[in-house]
Short mmCIF file of C-alpha atoms in Angstrom, two decimals:
data_model
loop_
_atom_site.label_atom_id
_atom_site.label_comp_id
_atom_site.label_asym_id
_atom_site.label_seq_id
_atom_site.Cartn_x
_atom_site.Cartn_y
_atom_site.Cartn_z
CA UNK A 1 -32.63 11.39 -124.90
CA UNK A 2 -34.88 12.55 -127.70
CA UNK A 3 -37.97 11.29 -125.90
CA UNK A 4 -36.89 13.02 -122.66
CA UNK A 5 -36.38 16.32 -124.49
CA UNK A 6 -39.80 15.94 -126.13
CA UNK A 7 -41.37 15.32 -122.74
CA UNK A 8 -39.81 18.47 -121.31
CA UNK A 9 -41.01 20.41 -124.33
CA UNK A 10 -44.53 19.10 -123.88
CA UNK A 11 -44.48 19.98 -120.18
CA UNK A 12 -43.37 23.50 -121.02
CA UNK A 13 -46.10 23.82 -123.61
CA UNK A 14 -48.75 22.70 -121.13
CA UNK A 15 -47.41 25.05 -118.46
CA UNK A 16 -47.47 28.00 -120.85
CA UNK A 17 -51.00 27.13 -121.94
CA UNK A 18 -52.22 26.95 -118.36
CA UNK A 19 -50.52 30.24 -117.57
CA UNK A 20 -52.27 31.93 -120.47
CA UNK A 21 -55.62 30.56 -119.33
CA UNK A 22 -55.13 31.75 -115.77
CA UNK A 23 -53.98 35.20 -116.78
CA UNK A 24 -56.88 35.60 -119.19
CA UNK A 25 -59.29 35.18 -116.29
CA UNK A 26 -57.73 38.12 -114.48
CA UNK A 27 -56.94 40.61 -117.21
CA UNK A 28 -58.42 41.87 -120.45
CA UNK A 29 -56.14 41.82 -123.48
CA UNK A 30 -55.35 45.33 -124.66
CA UNK A 31 -56.75 44.62 -128.11
CA UNK A 32 -60.02 43.27 -126.70
CA UNK A 33 -62.02 46.52 -126.64
CA UNK A 34 -65.30 44.85 -125.66
CA UNK A 35 -63.63 43.22 -122.68
CA UNK A 36 -62.15 46.53 -121.54
CA UNK A 37 -65.49 48.30 -121.97
CA UNK A 38 -67.27 45.60 -119.99
CA UNK A 39 -64.87 46.01 -117.06
CA UNK A 40 -65.28 49.79 -117.11
CA UNK A 41 -69.07 49.80 -117.27
CA UNK A 42 -69.94 46.93 -114.97
CA UNK A 43 -70.51 48.75 -111.69
CA UNK A 44 -71.91 51.95 -113.22
CA UNK A 45 -74.67 50.02 -114.99
CA UNK A 46 -75.39 47.63 -112.15
CA UNK A 47 -78.61 48.13 -110.22
CA UNK A 48 -78.46 46.34 -106.87
CA UNK A 49 -81.23 43.79 -106.46
CA UNK A 50 -83.53 43.72 -103.47
CA UNK A 51 -83.73 42.77 -100.72
CA UNK A 52 -80.24 44.03 -99.97
CA UNK A 53 -77.97 42.68 -97.22
CA UNK A 54 -77.86 44.89 -94.16
CA UNK A 55 -74.19 44.07 -93.59
CA UNK A 56 -71.58 43.16 -96.22
CA UNK A 57 -68.44 41.60 -94.77
CA UNK A 58 -65.12 41.01 -96.50
CA UNK A 59 -62.16 38.90 -95.52
CA UNK A 60 -58.92 40.80 -96.22
CA UNK A 61 -55.90 38.64 -97.16
CA UNK A 62 -56.37 37.14 -100.63
CA UNK A 63 -59.82 38.72 -100.81
CA UNK A 64 -59.11 42.47 -100.92
CA UNK A 65 -55.38 42.20 -101.61
CA UNK A 66 -53.22 39.36 -103.02
CA UNK A 67 -51.01 38.54 -100.04
CA UNK A 68 -50.87 37.59 -96.38
CA UNK A 69 -50.04 40.71 -94.45
CA UNK A 70 -48.07 38.72 -91.87
CA UNK A 71 -45.92 36.91 -94.46
CA UNK A 72 -45.59 38.51 -97.88
CA UNK A 73 -44.98 42.17 -97.04
CA UNK A 74 -42.63 43.88 -94.60
CA UNK A 75 -43.79 46.62 -92.22
CA UNK A 76 -43.64 49.42 -91.43
CA UNK A 77 -45.70 50.80 -94.28
CA UNK A 78 -45.86 54.36 -95.51
CA UNK A 79 -47.46 56.49 -98.19
CA UNK A 80 -45.12 58.14 -100.69
CA UNK A 81 -45.43 61.58 -102.26
CA UNK A 82 -47.13 60.11 -105.33
CA UNK A 83 -49.80 58.42 -103.21
CA UNK A 84 -48.42 54.88 -103.41
CA UNK A 85 -48.25 52.74 -100.29
CA UNK A 86 -44.94 50.91 -99.83
CA UNK A 87 -43.41 48.57 -97.29
CA UNK A 88 -40.05 48.70 -95.53
CA UNK A 89 -38.18 47.85 -98.74
CA UNK A 90 -40.18 50.29 -100.88
CA UNK A 91 -42.13 47.50 -102.54
CA UNK A 92 -45.44 48.95 -103.69
CA UNK A 93 -48.48 47.41 -102.02
CA UNK A 94 -50.82 46.06 -104.68
CA UNK A 95 -54.51 45.35 -104.21
CA UNK A 96 -56.93 43.39 -106.35
CA UNK A 97 -57.84 45.45 -109.39
CA UNK A 98 -61.61 45.77 -108.85
CA UNK A 99 -61.55 46.37 -105.10
CA UNK A 100 -61.17 50.19 -104.94
CA UNK A 101 -64.10 50.68 -107.32
CA UNK A 102 -66.19 48.07 -105.49
CA UNK A 103 -65.69 49.75 -102.11
CA UNK A 104 -66.42 53.20 -103.49
CA UNK A 105 -69.55 52.01 -105.32
CA UNK A 106 -70.91 50.16 -102.30
CA UNK A 107 -70.34 53.17 -100.08
CA UNK A 108 -72.20 55.44 -102.52
CA UNK A 109 -75.04 52.90 -102.67
CA UNK A 110 -75.40 53.07 -98.88
CA UNK A 111 -74.25 49.57 -97.96
CA UNK A 112 -72.87 49.01 -94.46
CA UNK A 113 -69.55 47.17 -94.72
CA UNK A 114 -67.17 45.37 -92.39
CA UNK A 115 -63.92 43.40 -92.51
CA UNK A 116 -63.13 40.16 -90.69
CA UNK A 117 -59.62 38.73 -90.53
CA UNK A 118 -57.95 36.04 -88.43
CA UNK A 119 -54.47 37.47 -88.98
CA UNK A 120 -52.04 37.76 -86.11
CA UNK A 121 -50.59 40.91 -87.70
CA UNK A 122 -53.37 43.08 -86.31
CA UNK A 123 -51.56 46.43 -86.20
CA UNK A 124 -50.02 45.90 -89.63
CA UNK A 125 -53.39 45.17 -91.25
CA UNK A 126 -55.02 48.16 -89.59
CA UNK A 127 -52.14 50.34 -90.74
CA UNK A 128 -52.52 49.25 -94.36
CA UNK A 129 -56.28 49.76 -94.33
CA UNK A 130 -55.72 53.29 -93.07
CA UNK A 131 -52.93 54.12 -95.53
CA UNK A 132 -55.02 52.82 -98.45
CA UNK A 133 -57.80 55.15 -97.25
CA UNK A 134 -60.16 52.20 -96.85
CA UNK A 135 -60.89 52.81 -93.16
CA UNK A 136 -63.74 55.12 -94.13
CA UNK A 137 -65.63 52.30 -95.82
CA UNK A 138 -65.81 49.87 -92.90
CA UNK A 139 -68.18 50.51 -90.01
CA UNK A 140 -66.97 47.39 -88.20
CA UNK A 141 -63.56 45.72 -88.08
CA UNK A 142 -62.88 42.40 -86.39
CA UNK A 143 -59.15 41.74 -86.88
CA UNK A 144 -57.55 39.19 -84.57
CA UNK A 145 -56.77 35.45 -84.46
CA UNK A 146 -59.66 33.11 -83.83
CA UNK A 147 -62.65 31.78 -85.71
CA UNK A 148 -64.70 33.77 -88.17
CA UNK A 149 -67.75 32.65 -86.21
CA UNK A 150 -66.47 34.68 -83.28
CA UNK A 151 -65.99 37.70 -85.54
CA UNK A 152 -69.58 37.45 -86.70
CA UNK A 153 -70.90 37.09 -83.19
CA UNK A 154 -69.31 40.48 -82.53
CA UNK A 155 -70.81 41.95 -85.70
CA UNK A 156 -74.24 40.76 -84.63
CA UNK A 157 -73.81 42.18 -81.13
CA UNK A 158 -72.51 45.54 -82.37
CA UNK A 159 -74.90 46.06 -85.28
CA UNK A 160 -78.02 44.16 -84.27
CA UNK A 161 -78.14 42.70 -87.79
CA UNK A 162 -79.26 39.05 -87.84
CA UNK A 163 -77.01 36.54 -89.59
CA UNK A 164 -79.66 35.96 -92.27
CA UNK A 165 -79.28 39.58 -93.40
CA UNK A 166 -75.49 39.44 -93.77
CA UNK A 167 -73.34 38.42 -96.73
CA UNK A 168 -69.68 37.39 -96.51
CA UNK A 169 -66.88 37.10 -99.09
CA UNK A 170 -63.83 34.95 -98.24
CA UNK A 171 -61.16 32.89 -100.01
CA UNK A 172 -61.08 29.96 -97.55
CA UNK A 173 -63.58 27.12 -97.77
CA UNK A 174 -63.45 26.39 -94.04
CA UNK A 175 -64.67 29.91 -93.28
CA UNK A 176 -67.41 29.65 -95.90
CA UNK A 177 -68.57 26.39 -94.32
CA UNK A 178 -68.56 27.77 -90.76
CA UNK A 179 -70.51 30.91 -91.63
CA UNK A 180 -73.06 29.19 -93.86
CA UNK A 181 -73.81 26.91 -90.92
CA UNK A 182 -74.94 29.84 -88.77
CA UNK A 183 -77.04 31.41 -91.53
CA UNK A 184 -74.69 33.92 -93.18
CA UNK A 185 -74.76 33.71 -96.97
CA UNK A 186 -71.06 33.13 -97.67
CA UNK A 187 -69.43 33.45 -101.09
CA UNK A 188 -66.14 31.74 -101.94
CA UNK A 189 -63.70 34.08 -103.67
CA UNK A 190 -61.22 32.54 -106.11
CA UNK A 191 -58.68 35.26 -106.93
CA UNK A 192 -59.86 38.27 -105.01
CA UNK A 193 -63.29 39.83 -104.95
CA UNK A 194 -64.27 41.09 -108.40
CA UNK A 195 -67.21 43.04 -109.75
CA UNK A 196 -68.66 39.86 -111.18
CA UNK A 197 -68.32 37.96 -107.89
CA UNK A 198 -69.92 40.84 -105.99
CA UNK A 199 -72.85 41.13 -108.39
CA UNK A 200 -73.48 37.40 -108.40
CA UNK A 201 -73.37 37.38 -104.60
CA UNK A 202 -75.87 40.23 -104.30
CA UNK A 203 -78.20 38.53 -106.80
CA UNK A 204 -77.94 35.25 -104.89
CA UNK A 205 -78.72 37.03 -101.63
CA UNK A 206 -81.79 38.71 -103.14
CA UNK A 207 -83.07 35.45 -104.62
CA UNK A 208 -82.59 33.43 -101.43
CA UNK A 209 -83.93 36.07 -99.04
CA UNK A 210 -87.17 36.95 -100.88
#
């Protein structure tokens, strides 16, 4: 019995340790002033490398926000008087922390952006994008079930931008594989697109497309 209790204690200790490690990747500790300052200054100090992609494409679920729109939230959605977006049960819709600043910065820098999603909840995703006031950032939207390759064929047809001048951020390896095969530089996103992931992706694009 003593050994069993010790085992459970060890398991708990390991689980807590892992949890601390994971959370530390996502958030700065309040007392870590340098970490906070770094997060605040990252995009303002960043000078985009050249050549720049002519089209920047983002997946949506688990790339711009931390859920599947067809599973984890309940439509209809609405905006409240304080500006929050909530679902049917008044649960506030959360997005990844860096995303609003990223979209605003990229728009001000003159990047052309698009979203590509294979969700079956087409109307629900479009509704959320509109309520979050993100519609204005995306020139192209391909939101429907099917392959991401099909989405990018449409982007190419609509924009005239060749695949080699596009960059794509997505959380699924199968999509990264498919798009890299046709010449789109595709970046795997771990826990949502962050400033660091974006900057590294833009640097990689500039280095590989010189």
